[in-house]
């Protein structure tokens, strides 16, 4: 099975990924205040798609918690990459 690997743009965010029973949880901490705008656009993208519950965002004072359904994992990672919050994304076999 292929595994998706990525590296975080550490000057923009700190990212922690935790596997849960059926979902994946991401904790995102902003390194720069202006990154909140990018994360808001990413959030709007997923909230406006056809499936509302595929990616859920929870905002806290110092971080963002994101719960991602397994079937939406690749889309979310590519979304982070699109908004330049990841430096690279690759498949490893």
Coordinates of C-alpha atoms in Angstrom, one line a residue:
X1 CA 0.0 0.0 0.0
X2 CA 1.2 3.5 -0.8
X3 CA 1.9 5.9 2.0
X4 CA 1.6 9.7 1.6
X5 CA 4.4 11.7 3.2
X6 CA 4.7 15.4 3.6
X7 CA 6.9 18.0 5.2
X8 CA 5.5 21.0 6.9
X9 CA 6.4 24.6 6.2
X10 CA 7.7 25.0 9.7
X11 CA 8.0 28.8 9.3
X12 CA 4.2 29.0 8.9
X13 CA 2.6 26.2 11.0
X14 CA 3.3 23.5 13.5
X15 CA 1.3 20.4 12.6
X16 CA 0.6 17.3 14.7
X17 CA -1.2 14.4 13.1
X18 CA -3.0 11.8 15.3
X19 CA -4.8 8.7 14.1
X20 CA -8.1 8.1 15.7
X21 CA -10.5 5.1 15.4
X22 CA -12.1 6.1 12.1
X23 CA -10.6 9.6 11.5
X24 CA -7.4 11.5 11.6
X25 CA -7.0 14.5 13.9
X26 CA -4.7 17.4 13.1
X27 CA -3.6 20.1 15.6
X28 CA -2.4 23.2 13.7
X29 CA -0.6 26.0 15.5
X30 CA 0.2 29.2 13.6
X31 CA 3.7 30.5 13.5
X32 CA 2.6 33.8 12.0
X33 CA -0.7 35.6 12.4
X34 CA -1.2 36.0 8.7
X35 CA -1.4 32.3 8.3
X36 CA -4.9 32.4 9.9
X37 CA -6.2 33.9 6.6
X38 CA -4.9 30.9 4.6
X39 CA -6.4 28.5 7.1
X40 CA -9.7 30.3 6.9
X41 CA -9.7 29.9 3.1
X42 CA -8.9 26.2 3.5
X43 CA -11.7 25.9 5.9
X44 CA -14.1 27.7 3.6
X45 CA -13.1 25.4 0.7
X46 CA -14.0 22.2 2.7
X47 CA -17.1 23.7 4.3
X48 CA -18.5 24.6 0.8
X49 CA -17.9 21.2 -0.7
X50 CA -20.7 18.6 -1.2
X51 CA -20.0 16.7 2.0
X52 CA -20.1 18.9 5.1
X53 CA -18.8 16.3 7.6
X54 CA -15.7 15.1 5.7
X55 CA -13.4 17.7 7.3
X56 CA -14.4 19.4 10.6
X57 CA -12.7 22.5 12.0
X58 CA -12.6 23.6 15.6
X59 CA -11.0 26.9 16.5
X60 CA -9.3 27.4 19.8
X61 CA -7.3 30.4 21.2
X62 CA -3.9 29.1 20.3
X63 CA -4.6 26.3 17.7
X64 CA -6.9 24.8 15.2
X65 CA -8.2 21.2 15.6
X66 CA -9.2 19.5 12.3
X67 CA -10.9 16.1 12.2
X68 CA -10.6 14.4 8.8
X69 CA -12.5 11.3 7.6
X70 CA -10.1 8.7 6.2
X71 CA -11.5 9.0 2.7
X72 CA -10.8 12.8 2.8
X73 CA -7.2 12.5 4.1
X74 CA -5.5 13.0 0.7
X75 CA -7.8 15.9 -0.2
X76 CA -7.0 17.6 3.1
X77 CA -3.2 17.1 2.7
X78 CA -3.4 18.5 -0.8
X79 CA -5.4 21.4 0.5
X80 CA -2.6 22.2 3.0
X81 CA -0.2 22.0 0.1
X82 CA -2.3 24.2 -2.1
X83 CA -2.3 27.0 0.5
X84 CA 1.5 26.5 0.8
X85 CA 1.4 25.2 4.4
X86 CA 3.3 22.1 3.4
X87 CA 6.7 22.2 1.6
X88 CA 6.2 19.0 -0.3
X89 CA 4.0 15.9 -0.6
X90 CA 5.0 12.6 -2.0
X91 CA 3.9 8.9 -2.3
X92 CA 6.2 6.4 -0.9
X93 CA 5.8 2.7 -1.7

